[in-house]
XYZ file of C-alpha atoms in Angstrom:
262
model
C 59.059 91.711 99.599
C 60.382 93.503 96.443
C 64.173 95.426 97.173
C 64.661 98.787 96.825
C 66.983 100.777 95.147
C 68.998 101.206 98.254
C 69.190 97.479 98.731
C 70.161 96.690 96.076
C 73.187 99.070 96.088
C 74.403 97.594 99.483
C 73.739 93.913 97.776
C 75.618 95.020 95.068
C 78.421 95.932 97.252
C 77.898 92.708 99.537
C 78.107 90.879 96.465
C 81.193 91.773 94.847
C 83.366 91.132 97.877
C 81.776 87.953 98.427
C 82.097 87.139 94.815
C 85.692 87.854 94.707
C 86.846 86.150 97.712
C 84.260 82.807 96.578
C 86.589 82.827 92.836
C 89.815 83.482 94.510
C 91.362 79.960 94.644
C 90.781 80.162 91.489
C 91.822 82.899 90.002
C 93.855 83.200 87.095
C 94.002 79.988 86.114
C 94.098 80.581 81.904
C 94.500 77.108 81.183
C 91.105 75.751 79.888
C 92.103 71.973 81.049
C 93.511 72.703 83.989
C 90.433 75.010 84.991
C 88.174 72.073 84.084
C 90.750 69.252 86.256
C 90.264 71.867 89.211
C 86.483 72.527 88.669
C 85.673 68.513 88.149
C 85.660 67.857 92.128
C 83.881 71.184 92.938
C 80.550 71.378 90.883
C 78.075 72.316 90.952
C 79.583 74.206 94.153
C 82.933 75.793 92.963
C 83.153 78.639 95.565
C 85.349 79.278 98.110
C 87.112 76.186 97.148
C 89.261 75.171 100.509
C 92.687 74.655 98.713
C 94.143 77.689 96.581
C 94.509 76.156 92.892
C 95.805 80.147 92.055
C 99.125 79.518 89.663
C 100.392 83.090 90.859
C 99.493 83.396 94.057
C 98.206 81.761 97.308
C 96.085 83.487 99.792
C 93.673 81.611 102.715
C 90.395 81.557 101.167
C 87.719 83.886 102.338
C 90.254 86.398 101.299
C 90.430 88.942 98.177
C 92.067 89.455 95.573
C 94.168 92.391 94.529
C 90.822 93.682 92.843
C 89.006 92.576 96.035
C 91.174 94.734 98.152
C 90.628 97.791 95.761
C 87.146 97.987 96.048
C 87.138 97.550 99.725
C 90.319 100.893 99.991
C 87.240 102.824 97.371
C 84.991 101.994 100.224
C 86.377 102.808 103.071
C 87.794 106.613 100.870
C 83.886 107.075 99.969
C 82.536 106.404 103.105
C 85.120 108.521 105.123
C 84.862 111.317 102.518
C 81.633 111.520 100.741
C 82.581 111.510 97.811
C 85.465 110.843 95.183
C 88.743 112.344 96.797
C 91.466 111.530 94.659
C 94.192 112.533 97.285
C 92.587 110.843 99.827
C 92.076 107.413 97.568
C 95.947 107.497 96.795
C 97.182 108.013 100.018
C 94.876 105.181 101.159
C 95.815 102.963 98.286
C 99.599 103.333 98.798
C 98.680 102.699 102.719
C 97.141 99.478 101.926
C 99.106 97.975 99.580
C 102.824 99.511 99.643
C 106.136 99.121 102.052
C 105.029 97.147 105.463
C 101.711 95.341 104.283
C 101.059 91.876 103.160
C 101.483 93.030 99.493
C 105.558 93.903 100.171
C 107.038 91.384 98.563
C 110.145 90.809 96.640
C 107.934 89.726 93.584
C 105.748 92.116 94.251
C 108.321 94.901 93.738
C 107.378 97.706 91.700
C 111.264 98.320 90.969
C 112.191 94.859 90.388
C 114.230 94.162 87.212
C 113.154 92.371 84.074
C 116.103 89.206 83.456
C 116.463 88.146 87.203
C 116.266 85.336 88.651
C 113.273 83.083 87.476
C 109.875 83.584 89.984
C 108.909 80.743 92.031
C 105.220 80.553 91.555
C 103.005 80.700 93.391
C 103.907 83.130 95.808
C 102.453 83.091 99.194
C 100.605 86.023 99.875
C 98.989 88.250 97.673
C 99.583 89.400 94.435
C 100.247 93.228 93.345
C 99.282 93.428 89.903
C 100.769 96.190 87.010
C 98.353 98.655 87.646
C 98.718 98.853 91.216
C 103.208 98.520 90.389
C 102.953 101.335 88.100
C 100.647 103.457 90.543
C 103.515 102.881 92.808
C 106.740 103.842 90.029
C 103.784 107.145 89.208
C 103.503 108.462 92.780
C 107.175 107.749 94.159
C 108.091 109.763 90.888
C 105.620 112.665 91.923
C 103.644 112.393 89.327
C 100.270 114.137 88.703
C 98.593 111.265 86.984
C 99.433 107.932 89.291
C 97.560 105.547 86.982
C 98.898 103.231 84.886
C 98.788 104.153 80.914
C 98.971 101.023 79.536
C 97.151 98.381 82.056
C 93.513 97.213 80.806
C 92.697 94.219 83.310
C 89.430 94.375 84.865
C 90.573 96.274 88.117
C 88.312 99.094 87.161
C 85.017 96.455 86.307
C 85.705 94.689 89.873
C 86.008 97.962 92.011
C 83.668 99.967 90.554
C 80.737 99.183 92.639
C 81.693 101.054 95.965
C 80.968 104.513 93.272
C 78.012 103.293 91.588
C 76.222 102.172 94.825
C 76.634 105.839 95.877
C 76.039 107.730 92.933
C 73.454 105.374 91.076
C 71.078 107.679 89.330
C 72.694 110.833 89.431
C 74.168 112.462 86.302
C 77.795 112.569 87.879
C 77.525 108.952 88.105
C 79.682 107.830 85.176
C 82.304 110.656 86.155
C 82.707 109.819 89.530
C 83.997 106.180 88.475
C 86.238 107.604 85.745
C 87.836 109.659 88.301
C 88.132 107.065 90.840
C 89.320 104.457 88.143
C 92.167 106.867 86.830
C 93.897 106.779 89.831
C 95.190 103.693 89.184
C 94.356 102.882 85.280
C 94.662 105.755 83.398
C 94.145 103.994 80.294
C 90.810 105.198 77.679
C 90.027 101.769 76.469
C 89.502 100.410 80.361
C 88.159 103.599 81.377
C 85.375 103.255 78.142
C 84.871 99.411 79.230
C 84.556 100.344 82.838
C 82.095 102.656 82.373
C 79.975 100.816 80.090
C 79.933 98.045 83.031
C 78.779 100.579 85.745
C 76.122 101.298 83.152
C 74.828 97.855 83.700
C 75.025 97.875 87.574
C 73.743 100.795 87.905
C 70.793 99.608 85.673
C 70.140 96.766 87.941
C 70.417 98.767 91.309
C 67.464 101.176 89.920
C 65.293 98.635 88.302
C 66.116 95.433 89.921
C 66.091 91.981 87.689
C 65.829 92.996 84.068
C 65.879 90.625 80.649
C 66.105 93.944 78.685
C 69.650 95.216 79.883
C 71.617 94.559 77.675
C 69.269 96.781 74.975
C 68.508 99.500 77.472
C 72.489 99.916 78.000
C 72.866 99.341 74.071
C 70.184 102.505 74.127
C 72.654 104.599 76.548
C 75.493 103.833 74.608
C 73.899 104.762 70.855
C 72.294 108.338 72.658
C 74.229 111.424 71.189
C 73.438 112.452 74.347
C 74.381 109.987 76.799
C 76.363 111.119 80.135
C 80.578 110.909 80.205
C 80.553 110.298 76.437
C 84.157 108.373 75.216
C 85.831 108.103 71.833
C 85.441 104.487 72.270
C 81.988 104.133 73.121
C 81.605 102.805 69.658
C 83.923 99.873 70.002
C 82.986 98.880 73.348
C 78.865 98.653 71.312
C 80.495 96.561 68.986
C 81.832 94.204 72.009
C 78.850 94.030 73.434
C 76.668 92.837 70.457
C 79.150 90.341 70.211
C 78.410 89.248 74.085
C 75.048 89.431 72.650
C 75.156 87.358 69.830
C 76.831 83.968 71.828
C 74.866 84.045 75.123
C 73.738 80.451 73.937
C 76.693 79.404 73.641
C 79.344 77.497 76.268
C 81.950 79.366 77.775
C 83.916 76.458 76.033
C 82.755 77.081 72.704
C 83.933 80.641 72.900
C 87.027 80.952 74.955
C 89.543 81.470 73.245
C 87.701 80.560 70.018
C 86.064 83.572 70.287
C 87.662 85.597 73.053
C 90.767 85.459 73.790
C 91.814 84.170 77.355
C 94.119 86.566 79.097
């Protein structure tokens, strides 16, 4: 039986907590060896490996990540308000993650000094990352804008599918996730990436399995017209032809040959 739209949005939820828990023992390992010594035991079955090979952090596995833990606070905001409530997703985030919670510790500290004392890594628990430290420094200071200007991780690309799931083929789409995103990452060039990656999933969640994605959001992208326009939109095409022009390749062949691993 074919999915529906609907489906789809709840798989697409489904799947990016399962997703991120599955890669969490492994995540952030930047070392290309040491990524192929931990993945040389596992495959072709490399999720939810039972021992954390993290180099940061150490959590049990079958538990998220930092970005994990994001998209599961935008849940639980969207479904309790309806919609995008930016006081209401700050409050919660600072709930979840500040003074108290499994996230409040000393390395973890948004205040804590450059020059110290060397980290012992990994840390056991879970790591806060710089967005989420900056979001703290932003809202202790009473600041309007809580999110961090200078982060560009992928926080925004691993969240984001709480807010396209709900507002997948309405016109407010792409400004609903801009909103949520700049919470925490109030930076253009994630914001412009972010967007162009709920553009894909919210592709997929309103025509199911498609070859032609990566042209039809190429197509978005190029229109004059095109919802939640940014000033980088033309980079972020430029990117993506790039993605486009090595899908052949390895994942070996290109990182960090051709982009870089950080």
């Amino acid at each position: 039986m074919a999915s529906s739209a609907a489906d789809r949005a709840i798989g697409a939820i489904i799947g990016a907590a399962v997703a991120d828990a599955a890669a969490q023992p492994m995540h952030w390992i930047y070392s290309p060896d040491r990524l192929k010594e931990v993945l040389s035991d596992l495959e072709p079955c490399p999720e939810f490996r039972p021992q954390s090979a993290n180099p940061f952090y150490r959590r049990t596995t079958g538990e998220q990540t930092c970005y994990g833990d994001q998209a599961y606070v935008l849940l639980e905001s969207l479904s309790q308000c309806g919609d995008v409530d930016v006081d209401d997703l700050t409050k919660r985030i600072y709930k979840f993650f500040g003074p108290g919670t499994v996230y409040d510790l000393p390395l973890n500290d948004p205040y804590r000094k450059k020059g110290g004392p060397k980290a012992v890594l990994p840390i056991d628990g879970p790591w806060r990352n710089g967005s989420l430290k900056a979001f703290f420094r932003n809202v202790d200071a009473g600041k309007e804008e809580t999110g961090c200007d200078v982060d560009c991780q992928m926080d925004g690309v691993t969240k984001l599918a709480p807010v396209v799931a709900m507002f997948a083929g309405r016109p407010e789409m792409l400004e609903k996730v801009e909103k949520a995103l700049r919470v925490t990452q109030n930076n253009d060039m994630c914001v412009a990436m972010t967007l162009a990656a709920a553009r894909f999933l919210e592709h997929f969640i309103l025509n199911g399995p498609d070859p032609n994605a990566l042209n039809a959001v190429l197509a978005q992208l190029n229109d004059s017209k095109r919802q939640n326009p940014q000033e980088l939109d033309r980079a972020v095409i430029a990117h993506i032809h790039q993605v486009k022009d090595n899908l052949a390749k390895a994942s070996q062949q290109l990182i960090p040959a051709v982009f870089t691993n950080t």
